[in-house]
Amino acid sequence: ASHWAVFERATTGVLDAALRRVADGMAPPRALRTAMRESLSAADPARRHPGFWGAYVVIGNGGPIVTDRGMRQRLPGRAG
């Protein structure tokens, strides 16, 4: 979820990085936190601004994403 309206093109890097980690089995809160920290250390100083990474929060229990079969949910286009 987002705390404020964001420009999709500006924030996709954070979400892509977080979702890749979730797809690899990392808990959503940790995945998002890691992606946000990476944005803070970005080579481009403009990308360090909170407008690129600070709007997002995880909603829910923060546990692994599972399907009704108990298997980890994979993102479209990801192997496994």
PDB file of C-alpha atoms in Angstrom:
ATOM      1  CA  ALA A   1       0.000   0.000   0.000  1.00  0.00           C
ATOM      2  CA  SER A   2       1.059   3.590  -0.424  1.00  0.00           C
ATOM      3  CA  HIS A   3       0.784   6.490   2.044  1.00  0.00           C
ATOM      4  CA  TRP A   4       0.523   9.015  -0.781  1.00  0.00           C
ATOM      5  CA  ALA A   5       0.027   9.172  -4.532  1.00  0.00           C
ATOM      6  CA  VAL A   6       3.222   8.232  -6.342  1.00  0.00           C
ATOM      7  CA  PHE A   7       4.406   8.378  -9.920  1.00  0.00           C
ATOM      8  CA  GLU A   8       4.632   4.771 -11.063  1.00  0.00           C
ATOM      9  CA  ARG A   9       7.745   5.283 -13.178  1.00  0.00           C
ATOM     10  CA  ALA A  10       9.607   6.868 -10.286  1.00  0.00           C
ATOM     11  CA  THR A  11       8.873   4.115  -7.764  1.00  0.00           C
ATOM     12  CA  THR A  12       8.947   0.892  -9.771  1.00  0.00           C
ATOM     13  CA  GLY A  13      12.567   0.197  -8.827  1.00  0.00           C
ATOM     14  CA  VAL A  14      11.724  -0.146  -5.141  1.00  0.00           C
ATOM     15  CA  LEU A  15       8.671  -2.291  -5.768  1.00  0.00           C
ATOM     16  CA  ASP A  16      10.438  -4.503  -8.307  1.00  0.00           C
ATOM     17  CA  ALA A  17      13.323  -5.096  -5.899  1.00  0.00           C
ATOM     18  CA  ALA A  18      10.965  -5.876  -3.018  1.00  0.00           C
ATOM     19  CA  LEU A  19       8.768  -8.206  -5.048  1.00  0.00           C
ATOM     20  CA  ARG A  20      11.777 -10.121  -6.395  1.00  0.00           C
ATOM     21  CA  ARG A  21      12.852 -10.785  -2.822  1.00  0.00           C
ATOM     22  CA  VAL A  22       9.340 -11.869  -1.816  1.00  0.00           C
ATOM     23  CA  ALA A  23       9.268 -14.246  -4.793  1.00  0.00           C
ATOM     24  CA  ASP A  24      12.563 -15.697  -3.568  1.00  0.00           C
ATOM     25  CA  GLY A  25      11.028 -16.367  -0.137  1.00  0.00           C
ATOM     26  CA  MET A  26      11.921 -13.275   1.895  1.00  0.00           C
ATOM     27  CA  ALA A  27       9.218 -11.987   4.246  1.00  0.00           C
ATOM     28  CA  PRO A  28       7.444  -8.953   2.734  1.00  0.00           C
ATOM     29  CA  PRO A  29       8.414  -6.462   5.482  1.00  0.00           C
ATOM     30  CA  ARG A  30      12.083  -7.379   5.241  1.00  0.00           C
ATOM     31  CA  ALA A  31      11.971  -7.348   1.435  1.00  0.00           C
ATOM     32  CA  LEU A  32      10.485  -3.856   1.351  1.00  0.00           C
ATOM     33  CA  ARG A  33      12.876  -2.560   4.015  1.00  0.00           C
ATOM     34  CA  THR A  34      15.863  -3.946   2.092  1.00  0.00           C
ATOM     35  CA  ALA A  35      14.679  -2.351  -1.161  1.00  0.00           C
ATOM     36  CA  MET A  36      14.178   0.981   0.602  1.00  0.00           C
ATOM     37  CA  ARG A  37      17.677   0.864   2.074  1.00  0.00           C
ATOM     38  CA  GLU A  38      19.105   0.147  -1.358  1.00  0.00           C
ATOM     39  CA  SER A  39      17.366   3.266  -2.656  1.00  0.00           C
ATOM     40  CA  LEU A  40      19.057   5.287   0.066  1.00  0.00           C
ATOM     41  CA  SER A  41      22.448   4.145  -1.167  1.00  0.00           C
ATOM     42  CA  ALA A  42      21.632   4.645  -4.859  1.00  0.00           C
ATOM     43  CA  ALA A  43      24.386   6.040  -7.043  1.00  0.00           C
ATOM     44  CA  ASP A  44      22.032   8.743  -8.322  1.00  0.00           C
ATOM     45  CA  PRO A  45      21.510  11.234  -5.451  1.00  0.00           C
ATOM     46  CA  ALA A  46      18.078  12.157  -6.832  1.00  0.00           C
ATOM     47  CA  ARG A  47      16.904   8.572  -6.226  1.00  0.00           C
ATOM     48  CA  ARG A  48      17.698   8.894  -2.525  1.00  0.00           C
ATOM     49  CA  HIS A  49      14.764  11.245  -1.998  1.00  0.00           C
ATOM     50  CA  PRO A  50      11.950   9.637   0.059  1.00  0.00           C
ATOM     51  CA  GLY A  51       9.534  10.396  -2.757  1.00  0.00           C
ATOM     52  CA  PHE A  52      11.041   7.424  -4.593  1.00  0.00           C
ATOM     53  CA  TRP A  53      10.849   4.911  -1.760  1.00  0.00           C
ATOM     54  CA  GLY A  54       9.090   6.241   1.344  1.00  0.00           C
ATOM     55  CA  ALA A  55       5.434   5.912   0.373  1.00  0.00           C
ATOM     56  CA  TYR A  56       5.117   2.148   0.726  1.00  0.00           C
ATOM     57  CA  VAL A  57       4.087  -0.012   3.670  1.00  0.00           C
ATOM     58  CA  VAL A  58       3.284  -3.688   4.041  1.00  0.00           C
ATOM     59  CA  ILE A  59      -0.267  -4.476   5.107  1.00  0.00           C
ATOM     60  CA  GLY A  60      -1.098  -7.827   6.670  1.00  0.00           C
ATOM     61  CA  ASN A  61       0.698 -10.204   8.982  1.00  0.00           C
ATOM     62  CA  GLY A  62       4.045  -9.935   7.207  1.00  0.00           C
ATOM     63  CA  GLY A  63       4.408 -13.681   6.792  1.00  0.00           C
ATOM     64  CA  PRO A  64       5.243 -15.550   3.608  1.00  0.00           C
ATOM     65  CA  ILE A  65       2.767 -15.325   0.775  1.00  0.00           C
ATOM     66  CA  VAL A  66       1.190 -18.741   0.296  1.00  0.00           C
ATOM     67  CA  THR A  67      -1.428 -20.181  -1.995  1.00  0.00           C
ATOM     68  CA  ASP A  68      -4.261 -22.473  -1.002  1.00  0.00           C
ATOM     69  CA  ARG A  69      -1.922 -25.411  -1.707  1.00  0.00           C
ATOM     70  CA  GLY A  70       0.627 -24.138   0.787  1.00  0.00           C
ATOM     71  CA  MET A  71       3.228 -23.339  -1.884  1.00  0.00           C
ATOM     72  CA  ARG A  72       4.999 -20.008  -2.006  1.00  0.00           C
ATOM     73  CA  GLN A  73       3.337 -17.646  -4.429  1.00  0.00           C
ATOM     74  CA  ARG A  74       5.582 -16.872  -7.403  1.00  0.00           C
ATOM     75  CA  LEU A  75       5.418 -13.716  -9.401  1.00  0.00           C
ATOM     76  CA  PRO A  76       4.429 -13.934 -13.055  1.00  0.00           C
ATOM     77  CA  GLY A  77       7.431 -14.641 -15.230  1.00  0.00           C
ATOM     78  CA  ARG A  78       9.502 -16.081 -12.396  1.00  0.00           C
ATOM     79  CA  ALA A  79      10.752 -19.648 -12.467  1.00  0.00           C
ATOM     80  CA  GLY A  80       9.743 -22.015  -9.716  1.00  0.00           C
TER      81      GLY A  80
END
